[in-house]
Amino acid sequence: MDNAKLILNGQEYEFPVIVGSENEVGIDFRKLRATTGAISFDPGYGNTGATESAITFINGEEGILRYRGYPIEQVAENASFVEVCYLLIYGKLPSKDELTKFENDLTHHTLLHEDMKKFFEGYPANAHPMAIMAAMVISLATYYPNLNENESSAEMINLNIIRLLAKVKTLAAFAYKKSIGQPYIYPRNDLNYVEDFLHMMFAVPAEEYVVNPVVARALNLLLILHADHEQNCSTSTVRMVGSSGASLFASIGAGVTALWGPLHGGANQAVIQMLERIRDDGSDYKKYVNMAKDRESGFRLMGFGHRVYKNFDPRARILKEAADEVLNELGIDDPLLSIAKNLEEVALSDEYFIARKLYPNVDFYSGIIYRAMGIPTNMFTVMFTMGRLPGWIAQWKEMHDDPTSRINRPRQIYTGERNRDFVPLDKR
Ligand SMILES: CC(C)(COP(=O)(O)OP(=O)(O)OC[C@H]1O[C@@H](n2cnc3c(N)ncnc32)[C@H](O)[C@@H]1OP(=O)(O)O)[C@@H](O)C(=O)NCCC(=O)NCCS
C-alpha cells in the first residue's frame, strides 16, 4: 500500500503504512513528531494502534471475534477453558500430552501460602471482592519476588504464569468465603479447573458438595467468552504497566483495577443492578430506554454499546442462548431475563440505538447466568477477572517477548497556564 501523505503548514510528509493479516491498515506514526514536530491527538485512543498483536482479532462491523484465528463460536462450542488458556498464551491448541501436562501443572500450584489468609482477615466484611483480588494478585509478588521480569528466565516467567492461573481461582473463592463468613475450602487435585473453583466456592466442611455439571459447563463457557478481547482498557493497562519492566503480578494487578470500572468489566454488576431497578419500578423498561436516550439523565443502558462492535457482540449472542438453556436446565424462572430481552428488543428497534450502532455486549446477559449459578452480584467482575486472566497474560508475554517493545509513555497537548513568575505567599 502506498505511503500516507500529511500536509502540515504547507509542507508534505510521507508515512509508511502497515497492513495486518486481516487487512487492517495502520499509518506508522513512529517518526511523526521527529519529522513534523506535531503529535497525533486521539483522546480515548479510538483511532490509535498501540501495538501489533497476533493473539485476538475483532471485526466490529461484522461482529467477528477470533482467538489465534479460531472463531469464538467454535472455541466456545468445543474447548475447555484450560485449552483456551494454552491457546492464547502459547499460540496454538495443545496436543493431548501438552494439555495433560498443562492441566497437571495448573492443578499442582493452586495452594496459597497460609500467611495470605491473614490478609483476608484484615478486610472489612463488606469489602468489594475486586479490591481484594487486585491487592492479592499484587501480593503474590511478595511471595515470588523476582521484581524485575526483564532479568527473569523464561522458565521462571512461565512458572509465575502457571502460579497465577492456578491461584487466581483460590483467591477468588477465598474472597467470597471471607465475605460470607464461611470457612475457606482448599483446592482439590481430583477436580478439573472449573469444578475445583465451584467446589471451593460452594462446598462447606459440614456436608459433601457435588458440582452440578450444568453449572460447570456454564462457567466453562463464560470463562472462555471473557478470555481475551485484544487492546481493551484493562489489557492496555497490563501492557502499560508491564512496559516499565514491572513484574507479571504487578501488571496483572493493575489490569484487575481497570476491569473493575462500570464502563468496563464492572458493567456486568451494573447490568443486574439496572435490571433489578427496572423490575422494582414495575418492569417499565420503555421508561429506561427513554432515559438512556436523554443525555441530561446521565443514565446509560448498561451492557449496551461497545467501542469496537458496531454490530452484535458475538459473545452476547452466545450468552443470550446460553441464558435460556442454563435457566431451563436449572429450572429457574428469573424475571430479569424477560426484562433484559424486552429491553433489547425495544432498544434494537429504536432509532437512537440504531443510529449509534448500540447493541448488547458481553455484560448484558452474563450476569443473569452468574446469578442462576449462585454467584453473588458483587463477585461478577471477579468472574470476569478469572476469565480474562489468560488474555492479560498472553498480551503481557507478547509485549515482554518483543525485543522492540518500549516503555509506554503517551504525549499530551498542554492547555494550562503559560510561563509565569512564582508569587510569594505574602504577595498573594
Ligand atoms: C462501552 C462504552 C463505554 C463504549 O463507549 P465509547 O466507544 O466511548 O462510546 P461513547 O461513550 O462515545 O458513545 C457514543 C454515543 O452513544 C451513546 N451511548 C453509548 N453507550 C450507550 C448506552 N449504553 N446507553 C445510552 N447511550 C449510549 C453515547 O451517549 C454517545 O452518544 P452521542 O453520539 O449522542 O454523543 C459505552 O457504550 C457504554 O458506556 N456502555 C455502557 C457500559 C457497558 O456496558 N460497558 C461494557 C462494555 S463491554
Coordinates of C-alpha atoms and ligand atoms in Angstrom, one line a residue:
M1 CA 0.0 0.0 0.0
D2 CA 1.3 3.5 -0.8
N3 CA 2.6 5.7 1.9
A4 CA 0.2 8.0 3.7
K5 CA 0.7 11.8 3.0
L6 CA 0.2 14.5 5.5
I7 CA 0.3 18.2 4.7
L8 CA 1.1 20.5 7.7
N9 CA 1.9 24.2 7.4
G10 CA 2.1 23.7 3.6
Q11 CA 4.8 21.0 3.9
E12 CA 4.1 17.5 2.8
Y13 CA 5.2 14.5 4.8
E14 CA 5.0 10.8 3.9
F15 CA 4.5 8.0 6.5
P16 CA 4.7 4.2 5.9
V17 CA 1.6 2.2 6.1
I18 CA 1.4 -1.2 7.8
V19 CA -1.2 -3.8 6.9
G20 CA -2.2 -6.7 9.2
S21 CA -3.1 -10.3 8.3
E22 CA -6.8 -9.3 8.3
N23 CA -6.1 -6.2 6.1
E24 CA -6.3 -3.7 9.0
V25 CA -4.4 -0.6 7.9
G26 CA -2.2 1.5 10.2
I27 CA -0.3 4.7 9.4
D28 CA 3.1 4.3 11.1
F29 CA 3.5 7.5 13.0
R30 CA 6.6 6.4 15.0
K31 CA 8.5 9.3 13.4
L32 CA 5.6 11.8 13.3
R33 CA 6.9 14.2 16.0
A34 CA 10.6 13.8 14.9
T35 CA 9.7 14.8 11.3
T36 CA 6.8 17.3 11.8
G37 CA 7.1 18.5 15.4
A38 CA 3.4 17.6 15.8
I39 CA 1.8 14.6 17.6
S40 CA -1.3 12.6 16.9
F41 CA -4.1 13.7 19.2
D42 CA -6.7 10.9 19.9
P43 CA -8.2 11.1 23.4
G44 CA -9.6 7.6 24.4
Y45 CA -7.4 6.1 21.6
G46 CA -10.3 5.4 19.4
N47 CA -8.1 5.7 16.3
T48 CA -4.7 4.8 17.8
G49 CA -2.9 1.4 17.4
A50 CA -0.8 0.8 20.5
T51 CA 0.8 -2.4 19.2
E52 CA 0.8 -5.2 16.6
S53 CA -0.6 -8.4 18.1
A54 CA -1.2 -12.0 16.9
I55 CA -3.5 -13.1 19.7
T56 CA -7.1 -11.9 19.1
F57 CA -8.9 -10.4 16.1
I58 CA -12.1 -8.5 16.2
N59 CA -14.1 -7.2 13.2
G60 CA -16.5 -4.9 14.9
E61 CA -18.5 -4.1 11.8
E62 CA -19.3 -7.8 11.2
G63 CA -19.4 -8.9 14.8
I64 CA -16.4 -11.3 14.4
L65 CA -14.1 -12.5 17.3
R66 CA -11.3 -15.0 16.8
Y67 CA -8.7 -16.3 19.3
R68 CA -5.4 -17.1 17.4
G69 CA -7.6 -17.4 14.2
Y70 CA -10.2 -19.7 15.7
P71 CA -13.8 -18.3 15.6
I72 CA -15.2 -17.7 19.1
E73 CA -18.3 -19.8 18.2
Q74 CA -16.2 -22.9 17.5
V75 CA -14.0 -22.4 20.5
A76 CA -17.0 -21.8 22.9
E77 CA -18.6 -25.0 21.5
N78 CA -15.7 -27.3 21.6
A79 CA -12.9 -26.2 24.0
S80 CA -12.2 -26.3 27.7
F81 CA -11.2 -23.1 29.4
V82 CA -7.8 -24.6 30.2
E83 CA -7.3 -25.4 26.4
V84 CA -8.1 -21.7 25.7
C85 CA -5.6 -20.5 28.2
Y86 CA -3.0 -22.6 26.5
L87 CA -4.0 -21.4 23.0
L88 CA -3.9 -17.7 24.0
I89 CA -0.6 -17.8 25.9
Y90 CA 1.4 -20.3 23.8
G91 CA -0.2 -19.5 20.4
K92 CA -1.5 -22.9 19.5
L93 CA -4.0 -25.6 20.5
P94 CA -2.3 -28.0 22.9
S95 CA -1.7 -31.6 21.8
K96 CA -3.1 -34.3 24.1
D97 CA 0.2 -34.6 26.0
E98 CA 0.7 -30.9 26.2
L99 CA -2.8 -30.4 27.6
T100 CA -2.3 -33.2 30.2
K101 CA 1.0 -31.6 31.4
F102 CA -0.6 -28.1 31.5
E103 CA -3.6 -29.3 33.4
N104 CA -1.3 -31.1 35.8
D105 CA 0.9 -28.0 36.3
L106 CA -2.2 -25.9 37.0
T107 CA -3.5 -28.4 39.5
H108 CA -0.3 -28.5 41.5
H109 CA 0.0 -24.8 42.1
T110 CA -3.4 -23.9 43.4
L111 CA -2.5 -23.6 47.1
L112 CA -1.8 -20.1 48.6
H113 CA 0.9 -19.5 51.2
E114 CA -1.0 -19.9 54.5
D115 CA 0.1 -16.4 55.6
M116 CA -2.0 -14.9 52.8
K117 CA -5.1 -15.9 54.8
K118 CA -4.1 -13.2 57.3
F119 CA -4.5 -10.6 54.5
F120 CA -8.1 -11.7 54.1
E121 CA -8.8 -11.3 57.8
G122 CA -7.8 -7.6 57.6
Y123 CA -10.6 -6.6 55.2
P124 CA -14.0 -5.3 56.3
A125 CA -16.7 -8.0 55.8
N126 CA -18.3 -5.9 53.1
A127 CA -15.1 -5.2 51.2
H128 CA -15.6 -5.4 47.5
P129 CA -14.0 -8.6 46.2
M130 CA -12.4 -6.8 43.3
A131 CA -10.4 -4.6 45.7
I132 CA -9.3 -7.8 47.4
M133 CA -8.4 -9.5 44.1
A134 CA -6.3 -6.6 42.9
A135 CA -4.4 -6.5 46.2
M136 CA -4.0 -10.2 46.5
V137 CA -2.7 -10.6 42.9
I138 CA -0.1 -8.0 43.5
S139 CA 0.7 -9.5 46.9
L140 CA 1.8 -12.7 45.1
A141 CA 4.8 -10.7 44.0
T142 CA 6.0 -10.7 47.7
Y143 CA 6.0 -14.5 47.8
Y144 CA 7.6 -14.8 44.4
P145 CA 10.0 -11.8 44.5
N146 CA 11.7 -11.6 41.1
L147 CA 10.7 -8.0 40.9
N148 CA 12.3 -7.3 37.5
E149 CA 10.9 -9.6 34.9
N150 CA 13.5 -8.3 32.4
E151 CA 16.1 -10.3 34.2
S152 CA 13.8 -13.3 34.9
S153 CA 14.5 -16.5 32.9
A154 CA 11.8 -17.8 30.6
E155 CA 11.3 -20.8 32.9
M156 CA 10.8 -18.5 35.9
I157 CA 8.3 -16.4 34.0
N158 CA 6.4 -19.5 32.8
L159 CA 6.3 -20.8 36.4
N160 CA 4.7 -17.5 37.5
I161 CA 2.2 -17.7 34.7
I162 CA 1.2 -21.2 35.9
R163 CA 1.1 -19.9 39.5
L164 CA -1.2 -17.0 38.6
L165 CA -3.6 -19.1 36.6
A166 CA -3.7 -21.7 39.3
K167 CA -4.0 -19.4 42.3
V168 CA -6.5 -16.8 41.0
K169 CA -9.4 -19.2 41.5
T170 CA -8.3 -19.9 45.0
L171 CA -8.0 -16.2 45.7
A172 CA -11.5 -15.6 44.2
A173 CA -13.1 -18.4 46.3
F174 CA -11.4 -17.3 49.5
A175 CA -12.5 -13.7 48.9
Y176 CA -16.1 -15.0 48.6
K177 CA -15.9 -17.2 51.6
K178 CA -14.4 -14.3 53.6
S179 CA -17.3 -12.0 52.5
I180 CA -20.0 -14.5 53.7
G181 CA -18.1 -15.6 56.9
Q182 CA -17.7 -19.2 55.9
P183 CA -14.6 -21.4 56.3
Y184 CA -12.2 -21.5 53.4
I185 CA -12.4 -24.7 51.3
Y186 CA -9.0 -25.8 50.0
P187 CA -8.3 -26.7 46.3
R188 CA -8.7 -30.4 45.4
N189 CA -6.4 -32.0 42.8
D190 CA -9.0 -34.6 41.7
L191 CA -11.2 -31.9 40.2
N192 CA -10.7 -30.0 37.0
Y193 CA -10.1 -26.2 36.9
V194 CA -13.8 -25.2 36.7
E195 CA -15.1 -27.9 39.1
D196 CA -12.4 -27.1 41.6
F197 CA -13.4 -23.4 41.7
L198 CA -17.1 -24.2 42.1
H199 CA -16.2 -26.7 44.9
M200 CA -14.1 -24.0 46.7
M201 CA -17.0 -21.5 46.3
F202 CA -20.0 -23.6 47.4
A203 CA -18.7 -26.5 49.5
V204 CA -18.9 -26.4 53.3
P205 CA -17.0 -28.7 55.7
A206 CA -20.3 -30.0 57.2
E207 CA -21.5 -31.9 54.1
E208 CA -20.4 -33.3 50.8
Y209 CA -20.8 -30.9 47.8
V210 CA -21.2 -32.3 44.3
V211 CA -20.5 -29.9 41.4
N212 CA -23.6 -29.6 39.1
P213 CA -22.4 -30.4 35.5
V214 CA -24.9 -27.7 34.1
V215 CA -23.2 -25.1 36.3
A216 CA -19.7 -26.3 35.4
R217 CA -20.5 -26.2 31.7
A218 CA -21.9 -22.7 32.0
L219 CA -18.9 -21.4 33.9
N220 CA -16.5 -23.0 31.3
L221 CA -18.4 -21.1 28.6
L222 CA -18.4 -17.8 30.5
L223 CA -14.7 -18.0 31.2
I224 CA -13.9 -18.8 27.5
L225 CA -16.0 -15.9 26.2
H226 CA -14.2 -13.5 28.5
A227 CA -10.7 -14.9 27.9
D228 CA -9.3 -12.2 25.6
H229 CA -10.6 -9.1 23.7
E230 CA -7.4 -7.5 22.3
Q231 CA -6.5 -4.0 23.4
N232 CA -9.3 -3.1 25.7
C233 CA -8.9 -0.8 28.7
S234 CA -7.6 -3.4 31.2
T235 CA -5.3 -5.2 28.7
S236 CA -3.8 -1.8 27.7
T237 CA -3.3 -1.2 31.4
V238 CA -1.5 -4.5 31.8
R239 CA 0.8 -3.6 28.8
M240 CA 1.3 -0.1 30.1
V241 CA 2.4 -1.2 33.5
G242 CA 4.4 -4.2 32.1
S243 CA 6.2 -1.9 29.7
S244 CA 8.2 -0.4 32.7
G245 CA 9.6 -3.9 33.4
A246 CA 7.2 -4.3 36.4
S247 CA 6.5 -7.9 37.4
L248 CA 3.8 -10.0 35.9
F249 CA 1.9 -10.0 39.2
A250 CA 2.0 -6.2 39.4
S251 CA 1.0 -5.8 35.8
I252 CA -2.0 -8.1 36.1
G253 CA -3.0 -6.5 39.4
A254 CA -3.2 -3.2 37.6
G255 CA -5.4 -4.9 34.9
V256 CA -7.8 -6.0 37.7
T257 CA -8.3 -2.5 38.9
A258 CA -9.0 -1.2 35.4
L259 CA -11.5 -4.0 34.7
W260 CA -13.4 -3.0 37.9
G261 CA -14.8 0.2 36.3
P262 CA -18.5 0.1 35.4
L263 CA -17.7 1.2 31.8
H264 CA -15.6 -1.9 31.5
G265 CA -15.9 -5.2 33.3
G266 CA -17.8 -3.7 36.2
A267 CA -20.7 -3.4 33.7
N268 CA -21.8 -6.9 34.4
Q269 CA -22.6 -6.0 38.0
A270 CA -24.2 -2.7 36.9
V271 CA -26.5 -4.5 34.4
I272 CA -28.0 -6.7 37.1
Q273 CA -28.5 -3.7 39.4
M274 CA -30.1 -1.8 36.4
L275 CA -32.5 -4.8 35.7
E276 CA -33.4 -5.1 39.4
R277 CA -34.1 -1.3 39.4
I278 CA -36.4 -1.7 36.4
R279 CA -38.1 -4.8 38.0
D280 CA -38.7 -2.8 41.2
D281 CA -40.1 0.0 39.0
G282 CA -43.0 -2.0 37.7
S283 CA -40.7 -3.5 35.0
D284 CA -41.3 -0.3 32.9
Y285 CA -38.3 -1.0 30.6
K286 CA -39.6 1.5 28.0
K287 CA -39.1 4.3 30.6
Y288 CA -35.5 3.3 31.0
V289 CA -34.8 3.2 27.2
N290 CA -36.1 6.7 27.0
M291 CA -34.0 7.8 30.0
A292 CA -30.9 6.3 28.2
K293 CA -31.6 8.4 25.2
D294 CA -31.8 11.6 27.3
R295 CA -28.2 12.9 27.7
E296 CA -29.3 15.0 30.6
S297 CA -30.4 11.9 32.6
G298 CA -26.8 10.7 32.9
F299 CA -28.3 7.2 32.6
R300 CA -26.9 4.7 30.1
L301 CA -28.2 1.3 29.3
M302 CA -25.6 -0.8 31.0
G303 CA -24.5 -3.8 28.9
F304 CA -25.2 -1.9 25.7
G305 CA -22.7 -0.3 23.3
H306 CA -19.1 -1.1 22.6
R307 CA -16.0 0.9 21.3
V308 CA -15.3 -1.7 18.6
Y309 CA -18.5 -3.7 17.9
K310 CA -20.9 -1.7 15.7
N311 CA -22.9 -4.9 15.3
F312 CA -24.0 -7.7 17.6
D313 CA -21.2 -8.7 20.1
P314 CA -20.8 -12.4 19.2
R315 CA -20.3 -13.1 22.9
A316 CA -23.7 -11.6 23.7
R317 CA -25.3 -13.7 21.0
I318 CA -23.9 -16.9 22.5
L319 CA -24.7 -15.9 26.1
K320 CA -28.3 -15.0 25.2
E321 CA -28.9 -18.6 24.1
A322 CA -26.9 -20.0 27.0
A323 CA -29.1 -18.0 29.5
D324 CA -32.2 -19.8 28.3
E325 CA -30.5 -23.2 28.3
V326 CA -28.9 -22.8 31.8
L327 CA -32.0 -21.4 33.4
N328 CA -34.2 -24.1 31.9
E329 CA -31.8 -26.9 32.9
L330 CA -31.6 -25.4 36.4
G331 CA -35.4 -25.0 36.5
I332 CA -35.0 -21.3 37.3
D333 CA -37.6 -18.6 36.1
D334 CA -35.7 -15.3 36.5
P335 CA -37.9 -12.3 35.8
L336 CA -34.7 -10.3 35.0
L337 CA -34.2 -12.4 31.9
S338 CA -37.5 -11.4 30.3
I339 CA -36.9 -7.7 31.3
A340 CA -33.5 -8.0 29.6
K341 CA -34.9 -9.5 26.4
N342 CA -37.7 -6.8 26.2
L343 CA -35.2 -4.1 26.8
E344 CA -33.0 -5.5 24.0
E345 CA -36.0 -5.7 21.6
V346 CA -37.1 -2.1 22.3
A347 CA -33.6 -0.7 22.1
L348 CA -32.7 -2.5 18.9
S349 CA -35.8 -1.1 17.1
D350 CA -35.2 2.4 18.4
E351 CA -33.6 5.0 16.1
Y352 CA -31.3 6.4 18.8
F353 CA -29.6 3.0 19.3
I354 CA -29.7 2.1 15.6
A355 CA -28.1 5.4 14.6
R356 CA -25.3 4.9 17.2
K357 CA -24.9 1.1 16.4
L358 CA -25.5 0.2 20.0
Y359 CA -26.0 -3.5 20.6
P360 CA -25.9 -5.8 23.7
N361 CA -22.4 -6.5 24.7
V362 CA -20.9 -9.4 26.7
D363 CA -22.0 -8.0 30.0
F364 CA -25.7 -7.8 29.1
Y365 CA -26.7 -11.5 29.7
S366 CA -23.6 -12.8 31.6
G367 CA -25.0 -11.5 35.0
I368 CA -28.2 -13.5 34.6
I369 CA -26.3 -16.7 34.2
Y370 CA -23.9 -16.0 37.1
R371 CA -27.0 -15.3 39.2
A372 CA -28.5 -18.7 38.2
M373 CA -25.2 -20.3 39.2
G374 CA -25.5 -18.8 42.7
I375 CA -22.7 -16.3 42.2
P376 CA -23.4 -13.1 44.1
T377 CA -23.6 -9.8 42.2
N378 CA -20.5 -8.3 43.7
M379 CA -18.5 -11.3 42.5
F380 CA -19.5 -10.9 38.8
T381 CA -16.5 -8.9 37.9
V382 CA -14.2 -11.3 39.8
M383 CA -15.6 -13.9 37.4
F384 CA -14.7 -11.7 34.5
T385 CA -11.2 -11.4 36.0
M386 CA -10.8 -15.2 36.1
G387 CA -11.9 -15.4 32.5
R388 CA -9.7 -12.5 31.3
L389 CA -6.6 -13.6 33.1
P390 CA -5.1 -15.8 30.2
G391 CA -5.7 -13.0 27.8
W392 CA -3.9 -10.5 30.0
I393 CA -1.0 -12.9 30.5
A394 CA -0.8 -13.6 26.7
Q395 CA -0.8 -9.9 25.9
W396 CA 1.8 -9.2 28.7
K397 CA 4.0 -12.1 27.4
E398 CA 3.7 -10.9 23.7
M399 CA 4.9 -7.5 24.8
H400 CA 7.6 -8.9 27.1
D401 CA 9.0 -11.2 24.5
D402 CA 9.1 -8.5 21.8
P403 CA 12.7 -7.1 21.8
T404 CA 11.5 -3.9 20.1
S405 CA 8.9 -3.0 22.8
R406 CA 9.5 0.3 24.6
I407 CA 8.1 1.9 27.8
N408 CA 4.6 3.2 27.1
R409 CA 4.5 7.0 27.5
P410 CA 1.9 9.0 25.6
R411 CA 2.3 12.6 24.8
Q412 CA -0.1 15.5 25.5
I413 CA -1.2 18.9 24.3
Y414 CA -0.7 21.3 27.2
T415 CA -3.5 23.9 27.6
G416 CA -2.8 25.3 31.0
E417 CA -1.2 28.5 32.3
R418 CA 1.8 29.6 30.3
N419 CA 5.1 30.6 31.8
R420 CA 4.6 32.9 34.9
D421 CA 6.6 34.0 37.9
F422 CA 6.1 32.5 41.3
V423 CA 4.2 34.8 43.7
P424 CA 5.4 34.6 47.3
L425 CA 2.6 33.9 49.9
D426 CA 2.7 37.4 51.4
K427 CA 2.1 38.8 47.8
R428 CA -1.0 36.7 47.1
Ligands
LIG1 C1 -18.9 0.6 26.1 C2 -18.9 2.1 26.1 C3 -18.1 2.6 27.2 C4 -18.2 2.5 24.7 O1 -18.1 3.9 24.8 P1 -17.5 4.7 23.6 O2 -17.0 3.9 22.5 O3 -16.5 5.7 24.2 O4 -18.7 5.5 23.0 P2 -19.3 6.8 23.5 O5 -19.4 6.8 25.0 O6 -18.6 7.9 22.8 O7 -20.8 6.7 22.9 C5 -21.2 7.0 21.6 C6 -22.6 7.6 21.6 O8 -23.5 6.5 22.0 C7 -24.1 6.8 23.3 N1 -24.1 5.6 24.1 C8 -23.1 4.7 24.2 N2 -23.4 3.7 25.0 C9 -24.6 4.0 25.5 C10 -25.5 3.3 26.3 N3 -25.1 2.2 26.9 N4 -26.7 3.9 26.6 C11 -27.1 5.0 26.0 N5 -26.3 5.7 25.2 C12 -25.1 5.2 24.9 C13 -23.3 8.0 23.9 O9 -24.0 8.8 24.7 C14 -22.8 8.7 22.6 O10 -23.9 9.5 22.2 P3 -23.7 10.8 21.3 O11 -23.2 10.3 20.0 O12 -25.0 11.4 21.2 O13 -22.7 11.6 22.0 C15 -20.3 2.7 26.1 O14 -21.0 2.1 25.1 C16 -21.0 2.5 27.4 O15 -20.8 3.3 28.4 N6 -21.8 1.4 27.6 C17 -22.4 1.0 28.9 C18 -21.4 0.3 29.8 C19 -21.0 -1.1 29.3 O16 -21.9 -1.8 29.0 N7 -19.7 -1.4 29.3 C20 -19.3 -2.7 28.9 C21 -18.5 -2.7 27.6 S1 -18.1 -4.4 27.1

